PDB file of C-alpha atoms in Angstrom:
ATOM      1  CA  MET A 863      18.474  -9.902 -23.535  1.00 49.00           C
ATOM      2  CA  ASN A 864      15.139 -11.737 -23.707  1.00 65.00           C
ATOM      3  CA  GLU A 865      12.831 -12.178 -20.746  1.00 66.00           C
ATOM      4  CA  LEU A 866      14.034 -15.680 -19.849  1.00 66.00           C
ATOM      5  CA  ARG A 867      17.667 -14.628 -19.897  1.00 72.00           C
ATOM      6  CA  THR A 868      16.880 -11.515 -17.865  1.00 74.00           C
ATOM      7  CA  THR A 869      15.101 -13.639 -15.248  1.00 77.00           C
ATOM      8  CA  ALA A 870      17.995 -16.111 -15.092  1.00 81.00           C
ATOM      9  CA  TYR A 871      20.512 -13.271 -14.784  1.00 82.00           C
ATOM     10  CA  ALA A 872      18.541 -11.710 -11.927  1.00 83.00           C
ATOM     11  CA  ALA A 873      18.322 -15.104 -10.210  1.00 85.00           C
ATOM     12  CA  ARG A 874      22.102 -15.473 -10.291  1.00 89.00           C
ATOM     13  CA  LEU A 875      22.576 -12.061  -8.735  1.00 90.00           C
ATOM     14  CA  GLY A 876      19.834 -12.800  -6.216  1.00 88.00           C
ATOM     15  CA  LYS A 877      21.780 -15.907  -5.213  1.00 91.00           C
ATOM     16  CA  VAL A 878      24.809 -13.718  -4.508  1.00 93.00           C
ATOM     17  CA  LEU A 879      22.743 -11.336  -2.382  1.00 93.00           C
ATOM     18  CA  ASP A 880      21.353 -14.258  -0.374  1.00 92.00           C
ATOM     19  CA  TYR A 881      24.865 -15.602   0.126  1.00 94.00           C
ATOM     20  CA  ILE A 882      26.162 -12.231   1.334  1.00 95.00           C
ATOM     21  CA  GLU A 883      23.331 -11.897   3.868  1.00 92.00           C
ATOM     22  CA  ALA A 884      23.950 -15.418   5.190  1.00 92.00           C
ATOM     23  CA  HIS A 885      27.729 -14.967   5.524  1.00 92.00           C
ATOM     24  CA  LEU A 886      28.141 -11.367   6.699  1.00 91.00           C
ATOM     25  CA  SER A 887      30.372 -12.437   9.581  1.00 86.00           C
ATOM     26  CA  GLU A 888      32.799 -14.187   7.224  1.00 89.00           C
ATOM     27  CA  THR A 889      35.390 -12.936   4.741  1.00 89.00           C
ATOM     28  CA  LEU A 890      33.602 -12.278   1.458  1.00 93.00           C
ATOM     29  CA  THR A 891      36.019 -12.233  -1.453  1.00 92.00           C
ATOM     30  CA  VAL A 892      35.178 -11.280  -5.009  1.00 91.00           C
ATOM     31  CA  GLU A 893      36.465 -14.648  -6.145  1.00 93.00           C
ATOM     32  CA  ARG A 894      34.053 -16.510  -3.861  1.00 94.00           C
ATOM     33  CA  LEU A 895      31.060 -14.316  -4.719  1.00 95.00           C
ATOM     34  CA  SER A 896      31.687 -14.583  -8.457  1.00 93.00           C
ATOM     35  CA  GLN A 897      31.748 -18.385  -8.056  1.00 94.00           C
ATOM     36  CA  VAL A 898      28.369 -18.265  -6.276  1.00 94.00           C
ATOM     37  CA  ALA A 899      26.879 -16.416  -9.253  1.00 89.00           C
ATOM     38  CA  ASN A 900      28.884 -18.378 -11.808  1.00 90.00           C
ATOM     39  CA  PHE A 901      30.286 -15.130 -13.224  1.00 90.00           C
ATOM     40  CA  SER A 902      33.838 -14.406 -14.325  1.00 90.00           C
ATOM     41  CA  LYS A 903      35.755 -12.823 -11.438  1.00 87.00           C
ATOM     42  CA  PHE A 904      37.297 -10.352 -13.908  1.00 89.00           C
ATOM     43  CA  HIS A 905      33.897  -8.872 -14.753  1.00 88.00           C
ATOM     44  CA  PHE A 906      31.998  -9.487 -11.519  1.00 91.00           C
ATOM     45  CA  HIS A 907      32.685  -5.994 -10.069  1.00 88.00           C
ATOM     46  CA  ARG A 908      31.145  -4.278 -13.079  1.00 90.00           C
ATOM     47  CA  GLN A 909      28.233  -6.700 -13.398  1.00 90.00           C
ATOM     48  CA  PHE A 910      27.311  -6.312  -9.719  1.00 92.00           C
ATOM     49  CA  ALA A 911      27.630  -2.517  -9.694  1.00 92.00           C
ATOM     50  CA  ASN A 912      25.696  -2.041 -12.926  1.00 90.00           C
ATOM     51  CA  TYR A 913      22.820  -4.189 -11.690  1.00 88.00           C
ATOM     52  CA  ILE A 914      22.628  -3.286  -7.977  1.00 91.00           C
ATOM     53  CA  GLY A 915      23.750   0.341  -8.233  1.00 91.00           C
ATOM     54  CA  THR A 916      26.782   0.142  -5.945  1.00 93.00           C
ATOM     55  CA  SER A 917      30.031  -1.821  -5.729  1.00 93.00           C
ATOM     56  CA  VAL A 918      30.097  -5.224  -4.066  1.00 94.00           C
ATOM     57  CA  ALA A 919      32.505  -3.976  -1.377  1.00 93.00           C
ATOM     58  CA  ARG A 920      30.239  -1.025  -0.606  1.00 95.00           C
ATOM     59  CA  TYR A 921      27.178  -3.266  -0.515  1.00 95.00           C
ATOM     60  CA  VAL A 922      28.801  -5.664   1.967  1.00 95.00           C
ATOM     61  CA  LEU A 923      29.952  -2.748   4.141  1.00 96.00           C
ATOM     62  CA  LEU A 924      26.476  -1.225   4.166  1.00 96.00           C
ATOM     63  CA  LEU A 925      24.839  -4.505   5.176  1.00 95.00           C
ATOM     64  CA  ARG A 926      27.330  -4.955   8.008  1.00 95.00           C
ATOM     65  CA  LEU A 927      26.726  -1.392   9.170  1.00 96.00           C
ATOM     66  CA  ARG A 928      22.951  -1.897   8.904  1.00 95.00           C
ATOM     67  CA  ARG A 929      23.116  -4.808  11.302  1.00 93.00           C
ATOM     68  CA  ALA A 930      25.455  -2.858  13.592  1.00 96.00           C
ATOM     69  CA  SER A 931      23.241   0.241  13.638  1.00 96.00           C
ATOM     70  CA  GLN A 932      20.179  -1.822  14.568  1.00 94.00           C
ATOM     71  CA  GLN A 933      22.134  -3.451  17.386  1.00 94.00           C
ATOM     72  CA  LEU A 934      23.194  -0.025  18.647  1.00 96.00           C
ATOM     73  CA  VAL A 935      19.614   1.193  18.955  1.00 95.00           C
ATOM     74  CA  PHE A 936      17.667  -1.932  19.844  1.00 92.00           C
ATOM     75  CA  ASP A 937      20.219  -3.735  22.020  1.00 91.00           C
ATOM     76  CA  ARG A 938      21.330  -1.049  24.448  1.00 89.00           C
ATOM     77  CA  GLY A 939      23.203  -3.562  26.568  1.00 90.00           C
ATOM     78  CA  ALA A 940      25.606  -4.493  23.779  1.00 94.00           C
ATOM     79  CA  LYS A 941      29.011  -2.824  23.947  1.00 95.00           C
ATOM     80  CA  ILE A 942      30.123  -0.828  20.925  1.00 95.00           C
ATOM     81  CA  ILE A 943      33.417  -2.734  20.779  1.00 95.00           C
ATOM     82  CA  ASP A 944      31.528  -6.044  20.568  1.00 95.00           C
ATOM     83  CA  ILE A 945      29.241  -4.674  17.847  1.00 95.00           C
ATOM     84  CA  ALA A 946      32.303  -3.464  15.929  1.00 94.00           C
ATOM     85  CA  LEU A 947      34.028  -6.848  16.094  1.00 92.00           C
ATOM     86  CA  GLU A 948      30.861  -8.694  15.099  1.00 89.00           C
ATOM     87  CA  ALA A 949      30.551  -6.369  12.091  1.00 89.00           C
ATOM     88  CA  GLY A 950      33.992  -7.462  10.929  1.00 87.00           C
ATOM     89  CA  PHE A 951      36.078  -4.479  12.045  1.00 90.00           C
ATOM     90  CA  GLU A 952      39.463  -4.998  13.695  1.00 87.00           C
ATOM     91  CA  ASN A 953      38.951  -2.267  16.281  1.00 91.00           C
ATOM     92  CA  PRO A 954      36.383   0.353  17.428  1.00 91.00           C
ATOM     93  CA  GLU A 955      38.317   3.169  15.739  1.00 94.00           C
ATOM     94  CA  SER A 956      37.970   1.743  12.223  1.00 95.00           C
ATOM     95  CA  PHE A 957      34.313   0.958  12.960  1.00 96.00           C
ATOM     96  CA  THR A 958      33.640   4.504  14.164  1.00 96.00           C
ATOM     97  CA  ARG A 959      35.371   5.973  11.126  1.00 96.00           C
ATOM     98  CA  ALA A 960      33.369   3.840   8.672  1.00 96.00           C
ATOM     99  CA  PHE A 961      30.133   4.483  10.567  1.00 97.00           C
ATOM    100  CA  ARG A 962      30.634   8.265  10.624  1.00 97.00           C
ATOM    101  CA  ASN A 963      31.644   8.377   6.954  1.00 96.00           C
ATOM    102  CA  THR A 964      28.481   6.457   6.025  1.00 96.00           C
ATOM    103  CA  PHE A 965      25.822   7.946   8.305  1.00 96.00           C
ATOM    104  CA  GLY A 966      27.286  11.286   9.428  1.00 95.00           C
ATOM    105  CA  GLN A 967      27.098  10.241  13.095  1.00 96.00           C
ATOM    106  CA  SER A 968      29.400   8.315  15.391  1.00 96.00           C
ATOM    107  CA  PRO A 969      28.066   4.996  16.751  1.00 97.00           C
ATOM    108  CA  SER A 970      27.493   6.558  20.184  1.00 96.00           C
ATOM    109  CA  GLN A 971      25.677   9.555  18.657  1.00 97.00           C
ATOM    110  CA  PHE A 972      23.518   7.233  16.568  1.00 97.00           C
ATOM    111  CA  ARG A 973      22.667   5.155  19.643  1.00 96.00           C
ATOM    112  CA  LYS A 974      21.497   8.263  21.506  1.00 95.00           C
ATOM    113  CA  GLN A 975      19.630   9.966  18.654  1.00 95.00           C
ATOM    114  CA  PRO A 976      19.543   7.998  15.395  1.00 96.00           C
ATOM    115  CA  ASN A 977      18.897   9.912  12.194  1.00 95.00           C
ATOM    116  CA  TRP A 978      16.786   7.220  10.526  1.00 95.00           C
ATOM    117  CA  GLU A 979      15.783   9.360   7.550  1.00 91.00           C
ATOM    118  CA  SER A 980      19.412   9.867   6.526  1.00 92.00           C
ATOM    119  CA  TRP A 981      20.088   6.199   7.325  1.00 95.00           C
ATOM    120  CA  HIS A 982      17.389   5.020   4.918  1.00 93.00           C
ATOM    121  CA  GLU A 983      18.909   7.042   2.084  1.00 93.00           C
ATOM    122  CA  ARG A 984      21.984   4.773   2.179  1.00 93.00           C
ATOM    123  CA  TYR A 985      19.884   1.686   1.446  1.00 93.00           C
ATOM    124  CA  ARG A 986      18.380   2.441  -1.926  1.00 89.00           C
ATOM    125  CA  PHE A 987      19.568  -0.428  -4.122  1.00 88.00           C
ATOM    126  CA  ARG A 988      18.284  -1.832  -7.394  1.00 84.00           C
ATOM    127  CA  LEU A 989      17.577  -5.291  -5.992  1.00 82.00           C
ATOM    128  CA  PRO A 990      16.276  -8.078  -8.231  1.00 77.00           C
ATOM    129  CA  GLU A 991      12.898  -9.396  -7.140  1.00 71.00           C
ATOM    130  CA  ARG A 992      13.183 -12.729  -5.381  1.00 70.00           C
ATOM    131  CA  ASN A 993      10.669 -15.281  -6.559  1.00 64.00           C
ATOM    132  CA  GLN A 994       9.881 -17.017  -3.282  1.00 62.00           C
ATOM    133  CA  SER A 995       7.697 -20.103  -3.370  1.00 70.00           C
ATOM    134  CA  MET A 996       4.243 -19.144  -2.140  1.00 79.00           C
ATOM    135  CA  GLN A 997       2.585 -21.629   0.213  1.00 91.00           C
ATOM    136  CA  ILE A 998      -0.713 -20.002   1.150  1.00 95.00           C
ATOM    137  CA  GLU A 999      -2.941 -21.448   3.850  1.00 96.00           C
ATOM    138  CA  ILE A1000      -6.474 -20.520   4.875  1.00 98.00           C
ATOM    139  CA  VAL A1001      -6.479 -20.300   8.680  1.00 98.00           C
ATOM    140  CA  ASN A1002      -8.747 -19.088  11.467  1.00 98.00           C
ATOM    141  CA  PHE A1003      -7.103 -16.403  13.563  1.00 98.00           C
ATOM    142  CA  GLU A1004      -8.434 -16.014  17.092  1.00 98.00           C
ATOM    143  CA  THR A1005      -9.385 -12.586  18.444  1.00 98.00           C
ATOM    144  CA  THR A1006      -6.288 -11.114  20.089  1.00 98.00           C
ATOM    145  CA  PHE A1007      -5.922  -8.117  22.391  1.00 98.00           C
ATOM    146  CA  ILE A1008      -2.900  -5.991  21.586  1.00 98.00           C
ATOM    147  CA  ALA A1009      -0.998  -3.044  22.977  1.00 98.00           C
ATOM    148  CA  VAL A1010      -0.497  -0.581  20.131  1.00 98.00           C
ATOM    149  CA  LEU A1011       1.763   2.327  19.403  1.00 98.00           C
ATOM    150  CA  GLU A1012       0.294   4.080  16.379  1.00 98.00           C
ATOM    151  CA  HIS A1013       2.959   5.223  13.954  1.00 98.00           C
ATOM    152  CA  ARG A1014       1.771   8.049  11.727  1.00 97.00           C
ATOM    153  CA  GLY A1015       4.177   9.562   9.221  1.00 96.00           C
ATOM    154  CA  PRO A1016       7.064   8.570   6.919  1.00 95.00           C
ATOM    155  CA  THR A1017       8.201   4.952   6.876  1.00 94.00           C
ATOM    156  CA  GLN A1018      11.730   6.223   7.544  1.00 93.00           C
ATOM    157  CA  ARG A1019      10.612   7.122  11.069  1.00 95.00           C
ATOM    158  CA  VAL A1020       9.027   3.771  11.951  1.00 96.00           C
ATOM    159  CA  ASN A1021      12.144   2.745  13.874  1.00 95.00           C
ATOM    160  CA  ASP A1022      11.686   5.754  16.174  1.00 96.00           C
ATOM    161  CA  SER A1023       8.220   4.450  17.005  1.00 97.00           C
ATOM    162  CA  VAL A1024       9.592   0.930  17.455  1.00 97.00           C
ATOM    163  CA  ALA A1025      12.087   2.279  20.014  1.00 95.00           C
ATOM    164  CA  GLN A1026       9.239   3.947  21.920  1.00 96.00           C
ATOM    165  CA  PHE A1027       7.243   0.726  21.927  1.00 97.00           C
ATOM    166  CA  ILE A1028      10.239  -1.259  23.181  1.00 95.00           C
ATOM    167  CA  ALA A1029      10.656   1.288  25.987  1.00 95.00           C
ATOM    168  CA  TRP A1030       6.986   0.835  26.946  1.00 97.00           C
ATOM    169  CA  ARG A1031       7.332  -2.956  26.911  1.00 97.00           C
ATOM    170  CA  LYS A1032      10.300  -2.812  29.270  1.00 95.00           C
ATOM    171  CA  GLU A1033       8.728  -0.281  31.634  1.00 96.00           C
ATOM    172  CA  SER A1034       5.243  -1.820  31.823  1.00 97.00           C
ATOM    173  CA  SER A1035       6.023  -5.567  31.664  1.00 95.00           C
ATOM    174  CA  LEU A1036       2.500  -5.969  30.219  1.00 97.00           C
ATOM    175  CA  SER A1037       3.666  -7.477  26.931  1.00 97.00           C
ATOM    176  CA  PRO A1038       7.020  -9.170  27.541  1.00 95.00           C
ATOM    177  CA  ARG A1039       8.853  -9.641  24.279  1.00 91.00           C
ATOM    178  CA  GLN A1040      10.040 -13.130  25.252  1.00 91.00           C
ATOM    179  CA  SER A1041       6.552 -14.537  25.899  1.00 94.00           C
ATOM    180  CA  SER A1042       4.104 -12.276  24.016  1.00 97.00           C
ATOM    181  CA  ARG A1043       3.540 -12.257  20.278  1.00 98.00           C
ATOM    182  CA  THR A1044       4.626  -9.199  18.301  1.00 98.00           C
ATOM    183  CA  PHE A1045       2.507  -7.851  15.438  1.00 98.00           C
ATOM    184  CA  GLY A1046       2.429  -5.051  12.908  1.00 98.00           C
ATOM    185  CA  ILE A1047      -0.741  -3.738  11.240  1.00 98.00           C
ATOM    186  CA  ALA A1048      -0.248  -2.178   7.806  1.00 97.00           C
ATOM    187  CA  TYR A1049      -3.074   0.249   7.047  1.00 97.00           C
ATOM    188  CA  ASP A1050      -1.380   1.693   3.969  1.00 95.00           C
ATOM    189  CA  ASN A1051       0.922   0.706   1.132  1.00 92.00           C
ATOM    190  CA  PRO A1052       4.116   2.789   1.536  1.00 91.00           C
ATOM    191  CA  ASP A1053       4.660   2.678  -2.242  1.00 87.00           C
ATOM    192  CA  THR A1054       1.384   4.499  -2.966  1.00 92.00           C
ATOM    193  CA  THR A1055       0.742   6.565   0.172  1.00 94.00           C
ATOM    194  CA  GLU A1056       1.986  10.082   0.844  1.00 95.00           C
ATOM    195  CA  PRO A1057       4.694   9.813   3.541  1.00 93.00           C
ATOM    196  CA  ALA A1058       2.847  12.093   5.963  1.00 94.00           C
ATOM    197  CA  GLN A1059      -0.306   9.952   5.632  1.00 96.00           C
ATOM    198  CA  PHE A1060       1.315   6.554   6.169  1.00 97.00           C
ATOM    199  CA  ARG A1061      -0.195   4.528   9.056  1.00 98.00           C
ATOM    200  CA  PHE A1062       1.322   1.518  10.774  1.00 98.00           C
ATOM    201  CA  ASP A1063       0.556   0.014  14.198  1.00 98.00           C
ATOM    202  CA  ILE A1064       3.359  -1.559  16.248  1.00 98.00           C
ATOM    203  CA  CYS A1065       1.756  -4.154  18.507  1.00 98.00           C
ATOM    204  CA  GLY A1066       2.368  -6.631  21.299  1.00 98.00           C
ATOM    205  CA  GLU A1067      -0.069  -9.197  22.659  1.00 98.00           C
ATOM    206  CA  VAL A1068      -1.578  -8.370  26.080  1.00 98.00           C
ATOM    207  CA  THR A1069      -3.990  -9.923  28.554  1.00 95.00           C
ATOM    208  CA  ALA A1070      -4.643  -6.879  30.775  1.00 94.00           C
ATOM    209  CA  GLU A1071      -5.831  -3.292  30.524  1.00 96.00           C
ATOM    210  CA  ILE A1072      -3.262  -0.669  29.597  1.00 97.00           C
ATOM    211  CA  PRO A1073      -2.901   2.322  31.929  1.00 97.00           C
ATOM    212  CA  SER A1074      -2.019   5.694  30.447  1.00 96.00           C
ATOM    213  CA  ASN A1075       1.666   5.956  29.671  1.00 97.00           C
ATOM    214  CA  PRO A1076       4.166   8.506  28.296  1.00 96.00           C
ATOM    215  CA  GLN A1077       4.666   6.541  25.069  1.00 97.00           C
ATOM    216  CA  GLY A1078       0.969   6.753  24.137  1.00 97.00           C
ATOM    217  CA  VAL A1079       0.453   2.994  23.878  1.00 98.00           C
ATOM    218  CA  ILE A1080      -3.235   2.050  23.740  1.00 98.00           C
ATOM    219  CA  LEU A1081      -5.373  -1.109  23.717  1.00 98.00           C
ATOM    220  CA  LYS A1082      -6.784  -2.468  20.453  1.00 98.00           C
ATOM    221  CA  THR A1083      -7.976  -5.803  19.065  1.00 98.00           C
ATOM    222  CA  ILE A1084      -7.077  -7.932  16.078  1.00 98.00           C
ATOM    223  CA  PRO A1085     -10.472  -9.464  15.271  1.00 98.00           C
ATOM    224  CA  GLY A1086     -10.778 -13.185  14.806  1.00 98.00           C
ATOM    225  CA  GLY A1087     -11.747 -14.702  11.492  1.00 98.00           C
ATOM    226  CA  ARG A1088     -10.589 -16.387   8.313  1.00 98.00           C
ATOM    227  CA  CYS A1089      -7.281 -15.287   6.833  1.00 98.00           C
ATOM    228  CA  ALA A1090      -4.932 -16.223   4.044  1.00 98.00           C
ATOM    229  CA  ARG A1091      -1.511 -16.750   5.583  1.00 97.00           C
ATOM    230  CA  VAL A1092       1.847 -16.794   3.842  1.00 97.00           C
ATOM    231  CA  GLN A1093       5.270 -16.909   5.445  1.00 96.00           C
ATOM    232  CA  HIS A1094       8.013 -14.461   4.509  1.00 95.00           C
ATOM    233  CA  HIS A1095      11.637 -15.397   5.050  1.00 93.00           C
ATOM    234  CA  GLY A1096      14.310 -12.730   5.321  1.00 91.00           C
ATOM    235  CA  SER A1097      14.550  -8.992   5.748  1.00 92.00           C
ATOM    236  CA  HIS A1098      11.464  -6.956   6.596  1.00 93.00           C
ATOM    237  CA  THR A1099      12.647  -4.442   3.989  1.00 90.00           C
ATOM    238  CA  ARG A1100      11.723  -6.975   1.284  1.00 90.00           C
ATOM    239  CA  ILE A1101       8.419  -8.166   2.692  1.00 93.00           C
ATOM    240  CA  ALA A1102       6.554  -6.610  -0.249  1.00 91.00           C
ATOM    241  CA  GLU A1103       7.922  -9.446  -2.392  1.00 89.00           C
ATOM    242  CA  SER A1104       5.662 -11.803  -0.430  1.00 93.00           C
ATOM    243  CA  ILE A1105       2.716  -9.382  -0.227  1.00 94.00           C
ATOM    244  CA  TYR A1106       2.298  -8.416  -3.867  1.00 90.00           C
ATOM    245  CA  PRO A1107       1.811 -12.000  -5.164  1.00 89.00           C
ATOM    246  CA  LEU A1108      -1.010 -12.407  -2.634  1.00 92.00           C
ATOM    247  CA  TYR A1109      -2.935  -9.507  -4.167  1.00 92.00           C
ATOM    248  CA  ARG A1110      -1.721  -9.816  -7.741  1.00 90.00           C
ATOM    249  CA  ASN A1111      -1.897 -13.574  -8.303  1.00 90.00           C
ATOM    250  CA  TRP A1112      -3.512 -15.550  -5.505  1.00 94.00           C
ATOM    251  CA  LEU A1113      -6.516 -13.350  -4.620  1.00 95.00           C
ATOM    252  CA  PRO A1114      -8.004 -12.995  -8.149  1.00 95.00           C
ATOM    253  CA  GLU A1115      -7.624 -16.741  -8.751  1.00 94.00           C
ATOM    254  CA  SER A1116      -8.918 -17.834  -5.331  1.00 95.00           C
ATOM    255  CA  GLY A1117     -12.435 -16.397  -5.582  1.00 94.00           C
ATOM    256  CA  GLU A1118     -12.055 -15.081  -2.012  1.00 97.00           C
ATOM    257  CA  GLU A1119     -13.275 -11.660  -0.851  1.00 97.00           C
ATOM    258  CA  LEU A1120     -11.380  -9.432   1.574  1.00 97.00           C
ATOM    259  CA  ARG A1121     -12.673  -8.580   5.032  1.00 97.00           C
ATOM    260  CA  ASP A1122     -12.711  -4.967   6.254  1.00 97.00           C
ATOM    261  CA  PHE A1123      -9.495  -5.154   8.266  1.00 98.00           C
ATOM    262  CA  PRO A1124      -5.940  -4.349   7.168  1.00 97.00           C
ATOM    263  CA  LEU A1125      -3.153  -6.731   6.301  1.00 98.00           C
ATOM    264  CA  TYR A1126      -1.092  -7.601   9.375  1.00 98.00           C
ATOM    265  CA  PHE A1127       2.155  -9.322  10.305  1.00 98.00           C
ATOM    266  CA  HIS A1128       3.124 -11.707  13.077  1.00 98.00           C
ATOM    267  CA  TYR A1129       6.870 -11.467  13.674  1.00 98.00           C
ATOM    268  CA  LEU A1130       8.000 -14.953  14.701  1.00 98.00           C
ATOM    269  CA  ASN A1131      11.479 -13.678  15.570  1.00 97.00           C
ATOM    270  CA  LEU A1132      13.107 -10.267  15.732  1.00 94.00           C
ATOM    271  CA  MET A1133      16.378  -8.433  15.383  1.00 90.00           C
ATOM    272  CA  PRO A1134      18.903  -7.947  16.862  1.00 87.00           C
ATOM    273  CA  GLU A1135      18.767 -11.449  18.378  1.00 88.00           C
ATOM    274  CA  THR A1136      18.063 -12.945  14.937  1.00 92.00           C
ATOM    275  CA  PRO A1137      20.219 -12.203  11.865  1.00 90.00           C
ATOM    276  CA  GLU A1138      18.289 -10.317   9.208  1.00 91.00           C
ATOM    277  CA  ASN A1139      18.432 -13.149   6.686  1.00 90.00           C
ATOM    278  CA  GLU A1140      16.918 -15.570   9.247  1.00 94.00           C
ATOM    279  CA  LEU A1141      13.849 -13.471  10.091  1.00 96.00           C
ATOM    280  CA  VAL A1142      10.492 -15.237   9.693  1.00 97.00           C
ATOM    281  CA  THR A1143       7.213 -13.328   9.421  1.00 98.00           C
ATOM    282  CA  ASP A1144       3.674 -14.642   8.969  1.00 98.00           C
ATOM    283  CA  ILE A1145       1.571 -12.359   6.747  1.00 98.00           C
ATOM    284  CA  TYR A1146      -2.201 -12.417   7.328  1.00 98.00           C
ATOM    285  CA  LEU A1147      -4.714 -11.249   4.726  1.00 98.00           C
ATOM    286  CA  PRO A1148      -8.213 -11.098   6.372  1.00 98.00           C
ATOM    287  CA  LEU A1149     -10.962 -12.835   4.377  1.00 98.00           C
ATOM    288  CA  LYS A1150     -14.755 -12.853   4.609  1.00 97.00           C
TER     289      LYS A1150
END
């Protein structure tokens, strides 16, 4: 298979993955998905599994359970029965059984003490790279004061830090999620950094001093200045597909030089209120 055919084949499978993410609440039949990819329905199972690394039914189940597990942890007010029905299960019992078989915890156990490291192990797929159109702007970002919870350690534990930051936001009311911007500062590349050394700041915009607190949230600043900005659409787990072209293609051709501040993200919407495929994130690359 030459390079052009390989790229076209990956694009067809990528189209299926996009369709699945956009229609998780609907019935997803093999016949419909094979039509989306323009593959024969008789061979679609094998083609999907050989390329992605798991069966199409398993992939759909895992995506539904991923959304459900995030709702369990980050939307404490949602009832488990409602989460189960939204995930496509007929009753809480079948949801609990599938959840336990997949993650080794019941939904209620996961809500109380999620095992994110084990959870991440279930989501190792061979996904084709999505070639998103890159519209890069040069913008001036204004100096912004932020409340920061410093995550230090494996990426698999970032969600634990996110939960702590959400708890601080609710208790302090200093950076209300509904009216304050939410940021992330990426000091390290998780693909090239030892897990124990990985650094990531979880941030919310503030306008006041931050008193000492049990979560360890502190005050920092995102400095103002020129930045290259590109918008990423879709899951945060695939944000690297919008980052790498910035460094690999745009930066060498632009003649720009990088400023001494890390890459950072502005999350324009967030889960669980927003479906994963509808997430929008502005990526900022600081320039001199």
